[in-house]
mmCIF file of C-alpha atoms and ligand atoms in Angstrom:
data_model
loop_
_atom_site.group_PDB
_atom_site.id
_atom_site.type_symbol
_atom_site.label_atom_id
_atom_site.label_comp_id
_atom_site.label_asym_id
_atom_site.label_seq_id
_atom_site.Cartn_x
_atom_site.Cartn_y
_atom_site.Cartn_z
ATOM 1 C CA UNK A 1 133.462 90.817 52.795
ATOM 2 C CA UNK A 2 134.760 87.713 50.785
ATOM 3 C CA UNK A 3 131.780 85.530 48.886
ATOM 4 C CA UNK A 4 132.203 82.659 51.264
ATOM 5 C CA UNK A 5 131.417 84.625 54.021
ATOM 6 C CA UNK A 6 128.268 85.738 52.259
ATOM 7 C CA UNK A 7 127.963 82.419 52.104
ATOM 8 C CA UNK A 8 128.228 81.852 55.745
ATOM 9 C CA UNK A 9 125.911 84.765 56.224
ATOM 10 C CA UNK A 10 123.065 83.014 54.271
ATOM 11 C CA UNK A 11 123.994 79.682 55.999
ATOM 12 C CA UNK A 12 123.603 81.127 59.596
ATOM 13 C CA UNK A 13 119.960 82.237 58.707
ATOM 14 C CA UNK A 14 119.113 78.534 58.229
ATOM 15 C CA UNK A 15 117.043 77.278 61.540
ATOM 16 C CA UNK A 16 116.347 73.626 62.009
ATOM 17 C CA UNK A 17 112.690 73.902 60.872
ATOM 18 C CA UNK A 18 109.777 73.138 63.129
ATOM 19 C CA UNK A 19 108.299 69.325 63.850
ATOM 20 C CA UNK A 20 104.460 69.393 64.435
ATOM 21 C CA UNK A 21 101.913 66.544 65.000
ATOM 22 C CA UNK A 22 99.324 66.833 63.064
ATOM 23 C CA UNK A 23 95.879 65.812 64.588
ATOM 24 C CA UNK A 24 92.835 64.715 62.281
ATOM 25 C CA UNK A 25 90.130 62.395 62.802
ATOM 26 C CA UNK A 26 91.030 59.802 59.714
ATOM 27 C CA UNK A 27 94.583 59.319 61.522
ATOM 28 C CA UNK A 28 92.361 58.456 64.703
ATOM 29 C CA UNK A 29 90.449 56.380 63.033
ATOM 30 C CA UNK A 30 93.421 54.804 61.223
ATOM 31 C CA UNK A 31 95.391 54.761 64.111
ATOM 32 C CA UNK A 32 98.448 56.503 62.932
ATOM 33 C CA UNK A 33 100.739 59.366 64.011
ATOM 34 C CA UNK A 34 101.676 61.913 61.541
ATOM 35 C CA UNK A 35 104.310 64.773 62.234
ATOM 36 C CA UNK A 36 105.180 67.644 59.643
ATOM 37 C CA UNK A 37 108.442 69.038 59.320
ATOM 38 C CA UNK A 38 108.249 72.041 58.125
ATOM 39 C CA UNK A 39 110.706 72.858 55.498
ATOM 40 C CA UNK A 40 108.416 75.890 54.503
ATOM 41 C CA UNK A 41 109.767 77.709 57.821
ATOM 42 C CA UNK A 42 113.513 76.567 57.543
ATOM 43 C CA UNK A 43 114.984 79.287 55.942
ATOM 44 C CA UNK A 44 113.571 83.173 55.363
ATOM 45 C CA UNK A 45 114.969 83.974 52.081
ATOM 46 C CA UNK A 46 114.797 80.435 50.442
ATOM 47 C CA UNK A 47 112.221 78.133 51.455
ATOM 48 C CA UNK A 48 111.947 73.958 51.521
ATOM 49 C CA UNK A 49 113.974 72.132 49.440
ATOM 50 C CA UNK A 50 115.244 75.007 47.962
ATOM 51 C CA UNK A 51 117.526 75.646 50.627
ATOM 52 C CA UNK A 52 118.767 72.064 51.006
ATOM 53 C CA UNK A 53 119.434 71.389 47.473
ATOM 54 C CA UNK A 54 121.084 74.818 46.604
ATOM 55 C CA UNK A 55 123.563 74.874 49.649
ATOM 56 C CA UNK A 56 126.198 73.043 48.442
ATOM 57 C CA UNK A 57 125.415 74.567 44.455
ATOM 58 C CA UNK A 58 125.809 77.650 45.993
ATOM 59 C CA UNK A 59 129.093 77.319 48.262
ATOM 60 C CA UNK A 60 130.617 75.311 45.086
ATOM 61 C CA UNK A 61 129.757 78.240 42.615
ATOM 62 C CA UNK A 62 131.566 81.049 44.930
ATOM 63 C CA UNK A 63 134.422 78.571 45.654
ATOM 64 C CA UNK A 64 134.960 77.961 42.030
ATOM 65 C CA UNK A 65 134.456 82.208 41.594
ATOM 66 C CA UNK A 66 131.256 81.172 39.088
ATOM 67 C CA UNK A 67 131.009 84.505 37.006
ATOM 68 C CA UNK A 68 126.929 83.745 37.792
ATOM 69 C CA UNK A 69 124.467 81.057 38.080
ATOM 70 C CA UNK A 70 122.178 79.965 35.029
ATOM 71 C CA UNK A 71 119.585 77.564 35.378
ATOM 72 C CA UNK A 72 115.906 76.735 34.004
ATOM 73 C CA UNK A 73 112.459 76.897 35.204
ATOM 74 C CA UNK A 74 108.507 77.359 34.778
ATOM 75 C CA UNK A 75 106.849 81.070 35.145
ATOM 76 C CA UNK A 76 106.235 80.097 38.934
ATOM 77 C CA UNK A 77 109.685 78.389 39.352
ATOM 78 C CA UNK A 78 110.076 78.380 43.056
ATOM 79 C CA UNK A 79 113.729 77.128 42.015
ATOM 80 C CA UNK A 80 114.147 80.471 39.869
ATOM 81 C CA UNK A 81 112.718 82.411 42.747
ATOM 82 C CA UNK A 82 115.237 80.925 45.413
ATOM 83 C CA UNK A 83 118.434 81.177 42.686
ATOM 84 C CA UNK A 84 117.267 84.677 41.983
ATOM 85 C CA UNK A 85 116.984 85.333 46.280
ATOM 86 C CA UNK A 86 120.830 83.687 46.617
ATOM 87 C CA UNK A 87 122.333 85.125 43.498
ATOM 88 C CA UNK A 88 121.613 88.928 45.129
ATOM 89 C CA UNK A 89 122.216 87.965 48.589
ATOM 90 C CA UNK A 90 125.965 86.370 47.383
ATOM 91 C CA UNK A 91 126.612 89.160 44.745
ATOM 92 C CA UNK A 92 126.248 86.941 41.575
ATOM 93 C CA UNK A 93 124.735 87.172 38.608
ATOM 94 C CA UNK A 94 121.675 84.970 37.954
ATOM 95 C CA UNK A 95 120.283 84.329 34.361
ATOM 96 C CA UNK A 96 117.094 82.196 34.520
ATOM 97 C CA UNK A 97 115.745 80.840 31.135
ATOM 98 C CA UNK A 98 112.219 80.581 31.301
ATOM 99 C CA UNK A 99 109.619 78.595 29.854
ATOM 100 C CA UNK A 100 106.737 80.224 28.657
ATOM 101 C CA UNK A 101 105.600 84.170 27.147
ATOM 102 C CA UNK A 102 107.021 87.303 29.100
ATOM 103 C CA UNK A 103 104.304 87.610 32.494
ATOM 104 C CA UNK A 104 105.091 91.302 33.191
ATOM 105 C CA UNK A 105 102.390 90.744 36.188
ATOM 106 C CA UNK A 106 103.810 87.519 38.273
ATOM 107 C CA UNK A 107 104.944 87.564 41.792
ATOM 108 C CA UNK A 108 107.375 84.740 41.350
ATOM 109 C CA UNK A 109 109.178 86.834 38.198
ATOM 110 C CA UNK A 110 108.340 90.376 39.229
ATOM 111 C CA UNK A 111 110.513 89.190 42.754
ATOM 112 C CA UNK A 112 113.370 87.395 40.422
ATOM 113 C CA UNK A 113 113.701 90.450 38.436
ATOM 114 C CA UNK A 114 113.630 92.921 41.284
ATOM 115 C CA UNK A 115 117.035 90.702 42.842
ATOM 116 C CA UNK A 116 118.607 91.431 39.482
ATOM 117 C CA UNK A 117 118.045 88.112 37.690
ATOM 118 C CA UNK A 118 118.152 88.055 33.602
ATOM 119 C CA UNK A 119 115.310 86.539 32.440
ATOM 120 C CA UNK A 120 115.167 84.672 28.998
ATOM 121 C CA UNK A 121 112.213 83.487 27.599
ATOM 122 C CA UNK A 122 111.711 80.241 25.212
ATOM 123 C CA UNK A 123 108.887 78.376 24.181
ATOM 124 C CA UNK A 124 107.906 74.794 25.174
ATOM 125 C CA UNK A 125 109.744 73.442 21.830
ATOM 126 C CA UNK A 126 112.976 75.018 23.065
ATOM 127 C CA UNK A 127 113.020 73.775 26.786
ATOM 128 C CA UNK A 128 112.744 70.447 26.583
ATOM 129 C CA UNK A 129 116.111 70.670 24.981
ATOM 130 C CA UNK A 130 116.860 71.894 28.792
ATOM 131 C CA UNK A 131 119.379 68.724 28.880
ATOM 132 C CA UNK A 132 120.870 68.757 25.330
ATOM 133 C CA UNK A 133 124.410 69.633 25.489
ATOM 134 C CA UNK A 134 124.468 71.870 22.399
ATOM 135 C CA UNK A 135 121.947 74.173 23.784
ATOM 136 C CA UNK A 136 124.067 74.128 26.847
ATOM 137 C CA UNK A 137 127.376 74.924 25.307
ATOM 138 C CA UNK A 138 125.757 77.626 23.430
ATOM 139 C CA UNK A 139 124.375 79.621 27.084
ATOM 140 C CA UNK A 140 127.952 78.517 28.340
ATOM 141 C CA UNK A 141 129.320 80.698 25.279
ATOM 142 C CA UNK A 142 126.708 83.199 26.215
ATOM 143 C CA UNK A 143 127.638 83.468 29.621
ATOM 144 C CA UNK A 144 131.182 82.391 29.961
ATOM 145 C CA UNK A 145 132.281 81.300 33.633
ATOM 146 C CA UNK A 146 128.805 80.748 35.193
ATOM 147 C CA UNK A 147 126.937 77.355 36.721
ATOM 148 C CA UNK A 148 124.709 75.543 34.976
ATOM 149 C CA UNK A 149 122.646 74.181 37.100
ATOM 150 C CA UNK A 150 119.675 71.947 36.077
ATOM 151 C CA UNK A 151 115.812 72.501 36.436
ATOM 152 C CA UNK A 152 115.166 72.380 39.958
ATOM 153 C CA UNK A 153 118.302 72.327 41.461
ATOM 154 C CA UNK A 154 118.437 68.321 40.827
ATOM 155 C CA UNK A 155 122.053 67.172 40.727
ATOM 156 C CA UNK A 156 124.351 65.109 42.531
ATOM 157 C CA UNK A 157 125.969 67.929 44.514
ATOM 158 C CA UNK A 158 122.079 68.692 45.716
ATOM 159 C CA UNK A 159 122.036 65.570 47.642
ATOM 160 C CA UNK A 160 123.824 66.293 50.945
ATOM 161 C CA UNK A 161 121.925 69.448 51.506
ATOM 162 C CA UNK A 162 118.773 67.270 51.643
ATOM 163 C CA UNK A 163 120.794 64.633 53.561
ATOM 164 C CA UNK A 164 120.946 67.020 56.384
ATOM 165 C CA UNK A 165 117.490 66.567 57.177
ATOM 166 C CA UNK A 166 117.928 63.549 59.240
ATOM 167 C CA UNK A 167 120.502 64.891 60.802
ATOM 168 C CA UNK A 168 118.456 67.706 61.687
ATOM 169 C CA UNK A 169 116.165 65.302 63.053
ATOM 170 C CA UNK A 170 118.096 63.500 65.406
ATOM 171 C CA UNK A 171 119.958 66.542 66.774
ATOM 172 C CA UNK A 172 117.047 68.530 67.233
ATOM 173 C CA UNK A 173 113.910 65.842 67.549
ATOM 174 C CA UNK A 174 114.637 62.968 67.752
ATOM 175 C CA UNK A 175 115.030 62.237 71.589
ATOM 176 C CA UNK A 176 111.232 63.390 71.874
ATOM 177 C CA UNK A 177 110.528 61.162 68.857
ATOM 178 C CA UNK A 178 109.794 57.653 68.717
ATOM 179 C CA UNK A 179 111.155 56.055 65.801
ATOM 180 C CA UNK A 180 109.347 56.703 62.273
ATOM 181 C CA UNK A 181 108.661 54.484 59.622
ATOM 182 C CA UNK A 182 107.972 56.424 57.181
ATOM 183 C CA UNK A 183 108.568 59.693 55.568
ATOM 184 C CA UNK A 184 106.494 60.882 52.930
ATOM 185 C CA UNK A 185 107.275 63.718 50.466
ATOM 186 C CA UNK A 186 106.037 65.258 47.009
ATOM 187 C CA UNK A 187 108.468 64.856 43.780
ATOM 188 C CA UNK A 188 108.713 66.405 40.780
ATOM 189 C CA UNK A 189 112.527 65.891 39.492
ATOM 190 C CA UNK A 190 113.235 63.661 42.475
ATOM 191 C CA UNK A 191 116.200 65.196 43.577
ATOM 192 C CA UNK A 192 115.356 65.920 47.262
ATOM 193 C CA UNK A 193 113.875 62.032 47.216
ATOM 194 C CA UNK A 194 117.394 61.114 45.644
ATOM 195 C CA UNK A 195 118.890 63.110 48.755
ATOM 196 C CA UNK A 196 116.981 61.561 51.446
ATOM 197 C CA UNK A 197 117.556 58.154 50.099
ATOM 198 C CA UNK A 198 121.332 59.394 50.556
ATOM 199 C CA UNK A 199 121.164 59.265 54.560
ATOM 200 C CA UNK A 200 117.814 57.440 55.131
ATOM 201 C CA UNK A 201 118.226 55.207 58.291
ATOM 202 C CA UNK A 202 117.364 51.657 57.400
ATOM 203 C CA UNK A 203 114.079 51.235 59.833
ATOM 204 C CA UNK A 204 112.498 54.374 58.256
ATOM 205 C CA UNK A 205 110.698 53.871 54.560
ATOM 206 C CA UNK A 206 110.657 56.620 52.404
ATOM 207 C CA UNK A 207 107.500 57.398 50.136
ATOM 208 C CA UNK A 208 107.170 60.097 47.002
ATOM 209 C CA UNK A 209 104.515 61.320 45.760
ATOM 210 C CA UNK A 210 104.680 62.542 41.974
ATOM 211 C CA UNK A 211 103.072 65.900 40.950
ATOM 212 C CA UNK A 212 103.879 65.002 37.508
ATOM 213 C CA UNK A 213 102.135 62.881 35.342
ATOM 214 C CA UNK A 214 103.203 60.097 33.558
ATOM 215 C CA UNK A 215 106.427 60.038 35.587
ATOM 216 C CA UNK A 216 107.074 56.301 35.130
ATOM 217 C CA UNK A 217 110.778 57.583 33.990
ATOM 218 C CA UNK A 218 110.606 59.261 37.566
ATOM 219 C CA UNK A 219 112.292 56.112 39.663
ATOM 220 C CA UNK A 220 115.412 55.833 37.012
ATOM 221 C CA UNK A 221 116.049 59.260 37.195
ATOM 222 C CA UNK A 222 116.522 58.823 41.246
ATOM 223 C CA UNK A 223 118.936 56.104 40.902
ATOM 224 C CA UNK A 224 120.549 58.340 37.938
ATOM 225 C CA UNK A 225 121.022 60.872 41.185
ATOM 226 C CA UNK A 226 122.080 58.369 43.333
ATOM 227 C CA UNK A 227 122.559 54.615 42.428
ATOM 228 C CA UNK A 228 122.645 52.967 45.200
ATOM 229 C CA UNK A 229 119.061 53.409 45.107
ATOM 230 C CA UNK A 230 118.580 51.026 42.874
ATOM 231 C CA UNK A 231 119.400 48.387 45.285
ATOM 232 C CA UNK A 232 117.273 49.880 48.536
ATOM 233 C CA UNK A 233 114.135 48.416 48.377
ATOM 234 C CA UNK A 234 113.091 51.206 51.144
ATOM 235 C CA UNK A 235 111.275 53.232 49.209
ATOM 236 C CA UNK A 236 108.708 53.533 46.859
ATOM 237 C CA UNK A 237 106.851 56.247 44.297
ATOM 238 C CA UNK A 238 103.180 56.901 44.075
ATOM 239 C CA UNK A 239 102.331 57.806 40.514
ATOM 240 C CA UNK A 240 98.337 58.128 40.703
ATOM 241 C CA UNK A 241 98.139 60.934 42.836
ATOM 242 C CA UNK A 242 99.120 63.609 40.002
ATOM 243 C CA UNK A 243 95.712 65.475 40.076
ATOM 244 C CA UNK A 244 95.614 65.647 35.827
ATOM 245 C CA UNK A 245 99.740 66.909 35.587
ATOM 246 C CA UNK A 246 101.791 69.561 37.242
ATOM 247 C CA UNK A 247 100.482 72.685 38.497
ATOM 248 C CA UNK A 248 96.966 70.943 37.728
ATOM 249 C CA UNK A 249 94.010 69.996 40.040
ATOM 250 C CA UNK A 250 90.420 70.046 39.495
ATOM 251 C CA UNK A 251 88.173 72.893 41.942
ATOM 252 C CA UNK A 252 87.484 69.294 44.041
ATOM 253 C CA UNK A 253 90.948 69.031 44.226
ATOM 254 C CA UNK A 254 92.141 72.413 45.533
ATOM 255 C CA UNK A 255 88.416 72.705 47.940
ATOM 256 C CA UNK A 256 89.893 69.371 49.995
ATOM 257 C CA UNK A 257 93.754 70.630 49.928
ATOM 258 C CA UNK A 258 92.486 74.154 51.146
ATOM 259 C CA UNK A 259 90.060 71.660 53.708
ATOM 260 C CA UNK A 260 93.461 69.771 55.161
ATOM 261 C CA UNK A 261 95.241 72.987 55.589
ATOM 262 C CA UNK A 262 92.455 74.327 57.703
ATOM 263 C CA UNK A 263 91.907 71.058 59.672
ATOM 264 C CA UNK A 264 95.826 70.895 59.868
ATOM 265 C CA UNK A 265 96.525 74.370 61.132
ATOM 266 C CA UNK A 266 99.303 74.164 58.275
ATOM 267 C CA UNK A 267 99.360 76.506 54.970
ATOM 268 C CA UNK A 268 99.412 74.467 51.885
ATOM 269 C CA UNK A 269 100.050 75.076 48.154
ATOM 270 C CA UNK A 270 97.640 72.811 45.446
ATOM 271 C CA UNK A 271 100.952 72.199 43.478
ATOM 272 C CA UNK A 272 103.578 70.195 45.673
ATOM 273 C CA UNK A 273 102.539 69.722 49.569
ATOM 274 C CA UNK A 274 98.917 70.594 49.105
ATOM 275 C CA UNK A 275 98.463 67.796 46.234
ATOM 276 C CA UNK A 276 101.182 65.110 48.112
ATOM 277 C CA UNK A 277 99.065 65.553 51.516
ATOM 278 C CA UNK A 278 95.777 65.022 49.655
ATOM 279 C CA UNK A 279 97.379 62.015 48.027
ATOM 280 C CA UNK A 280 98.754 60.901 51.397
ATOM 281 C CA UNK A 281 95.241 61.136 53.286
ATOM 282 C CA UNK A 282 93.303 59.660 50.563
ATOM 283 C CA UNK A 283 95.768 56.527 50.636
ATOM 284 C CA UNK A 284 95.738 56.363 54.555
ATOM 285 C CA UNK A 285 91.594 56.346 53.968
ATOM 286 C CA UNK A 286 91.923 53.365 51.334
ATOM 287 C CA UNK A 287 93.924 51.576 54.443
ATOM 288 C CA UNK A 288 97.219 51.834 52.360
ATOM 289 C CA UNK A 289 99.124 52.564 55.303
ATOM 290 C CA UNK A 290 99.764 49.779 58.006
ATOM 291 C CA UNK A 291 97.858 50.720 61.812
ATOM 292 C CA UNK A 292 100.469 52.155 64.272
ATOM 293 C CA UNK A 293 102.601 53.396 62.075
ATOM 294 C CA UNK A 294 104.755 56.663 62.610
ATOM 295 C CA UNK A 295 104.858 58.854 59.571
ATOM 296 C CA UNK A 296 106.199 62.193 58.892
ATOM 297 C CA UNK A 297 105.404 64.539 56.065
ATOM 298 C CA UNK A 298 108.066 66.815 54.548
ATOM 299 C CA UNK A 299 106.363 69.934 53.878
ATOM 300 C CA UNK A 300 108.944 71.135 51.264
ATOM 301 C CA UNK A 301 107.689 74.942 50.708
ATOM 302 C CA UNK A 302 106.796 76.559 47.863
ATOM 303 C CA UNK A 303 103.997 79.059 49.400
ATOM 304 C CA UNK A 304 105.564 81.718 46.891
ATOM 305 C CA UNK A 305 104.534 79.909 43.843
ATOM 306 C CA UNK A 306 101.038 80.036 44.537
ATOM 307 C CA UNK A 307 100.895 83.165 45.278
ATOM 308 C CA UNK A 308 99.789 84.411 41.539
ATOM 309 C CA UNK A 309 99.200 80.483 40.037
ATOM 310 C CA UNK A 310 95.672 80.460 42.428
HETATM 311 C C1 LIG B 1 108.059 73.387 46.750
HETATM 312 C C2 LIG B 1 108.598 72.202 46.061
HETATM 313 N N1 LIG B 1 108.392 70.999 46.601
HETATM 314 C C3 LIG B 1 108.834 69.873 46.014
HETATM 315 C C4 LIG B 1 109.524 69.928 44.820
HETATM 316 C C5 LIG B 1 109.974 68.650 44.213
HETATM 317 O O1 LIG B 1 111.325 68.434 44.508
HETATM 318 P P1 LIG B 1 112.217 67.571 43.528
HETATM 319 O O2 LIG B 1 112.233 68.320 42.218
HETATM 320 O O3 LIG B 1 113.557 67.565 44.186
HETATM 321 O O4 LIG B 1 111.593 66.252 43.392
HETATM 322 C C6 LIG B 1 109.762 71.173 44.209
HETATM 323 C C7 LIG B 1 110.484 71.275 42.936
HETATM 324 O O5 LIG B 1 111.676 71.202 42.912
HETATM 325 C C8 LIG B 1 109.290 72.337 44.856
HETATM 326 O O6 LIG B 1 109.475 73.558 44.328
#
């Protein structure tokens, strides 16, 4: 079988993932709809956003014959985890460098090492240099003829993958729907934002919620992914909502995310969906979102990650 039709293979077992309305009494009381689309369900071997911003990455690399795919990542990456799933489905080599001490015990690295990916570990000193283009020629030296790809998937060629989504709307939705006006999603290196931006129709606002704190470089780095963005006054980034920094909440925190899921009927994670839901119901309570208003929440997936981090 040639790698693109690997590639097709892994394509095919994308389905357009579920829309659900979610029902809770501070939306009554608020008077606003709320759907979920549920990116967590859209794919079986790579989940969320992880899907729509490696498609292209990954159809580029086996065009290109990449001898393998490098890229960079936390102990829980659920970027690693999804790199490591399409590097053994595709037949490619995956190197993931790692930030943090060897876990021999983690789900997320335990699964990335059982689909054959190299791990690398460096301390916290030696990733942020993640973007410095010595430390990248030196891994392309180290591993001639494979993609770089940056933390989290976030480059330009991530973009239409996430575009897709509102495609996936309207094909599949949106003659049920009535028109939203807002879509609300967690960021971390706002490349999926960057990628909705892309297609966003102009009557539906887009809002982010960071994970990350202190990401006040957050909105520059979307327009870095996709300029235009700098002129679309359609969207907007919450920055309080961060819970102490990423991968952090306090026991309040995680007791009212694990709360919503149960009230929601939807599984959550404290570190992405969990923590932008929590930040998108506390707003609606402080009446930061207008009466009548249609929103939908991008549930981006992730469930893997938590699976040792809780
Ligand atoms: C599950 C999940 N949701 C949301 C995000 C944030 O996406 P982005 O980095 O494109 O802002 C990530 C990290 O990439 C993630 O793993």
């Amino acid at each position: 079988m040639s790698d693109l039709s690997c590639w097709q293979q892994l394509y095919r077992l994308q389905r357009p993932s579920p829309l659900q309305r979610l029902f809770h009494p501070l939306l009554e009381q608020h008077r606003l709809t709320l759907w979920i689309k549920r990116d967590d369900l859209l794919h079986p071997l790579i989940s969320g956003n992880k899907w729509r911003k490696l498609k292209y990455i990954l159809r580029q690399a086996l065009s290109e014959q990449a001898g393998g795919l490098l890229s960079f990542g936390g102990a829980y990456s659920n970027h690693l985890h999804a790199l490591a799933a399409a590097g053994h489905e595709l037949g490619l080599p995956t190197v993931g460098m790692v930030r943090g001490e060897p876990y021999s015990n983690n789900p997320t690295l335990d699964d990335a090492r059982r689909w054959g990916m190299t791990l690398e570990f460096v301390d916290r000193q030696q990733y942020r240099r993640r973007q410095d283009a010595d430390w990248l020629a030196e891994l392309t030296r180290r591993h001639p003829g494979y993609l770089v790809i940056p933390e989290g998937g976030s480059c330009p060629l991530a973009l239409p993958g996430v575009a897709e989504l509102w495609q996936e709307l309207w094909q599949e939705w949106w003659p049920e729907l009535p028109e939203l006006d807002e879509l609300v999603l967690p960021v971390a290196s706002g490349g999926t934002l960057a990628g909705l931006l892309s297609a966003r129709p102009a009557s539906t606002r887009v809002r982010g919620y960071a994970v990350l704190k202190g990401a006040g470089w957050l909105a520059e780095e979307v327009c870095r992914l996709y300029p235009p963005a700098a002129l679309d006054n359609g969207w907007q980034l919450e920055l309080g909502h961060h819970g102490g920094g990423y991968a952090k909440s306090s026991p309040a925190d995680r007791a009212a995310i694990g709360e919503l899921a149960e009230q929601l009927g939807v599984p959550l994670e404290p570190i992405y969906s969990g923590k932008a839901l929590l930040g998108l119901f506390r707003d609606i309570a402080a009446g930061r979102y207008a009466a009548g208003n249609r929103l939908l929440f991008l549930h981006t997936g992730g469930m893997q990650g938590a699976r040792g981090a809780l």
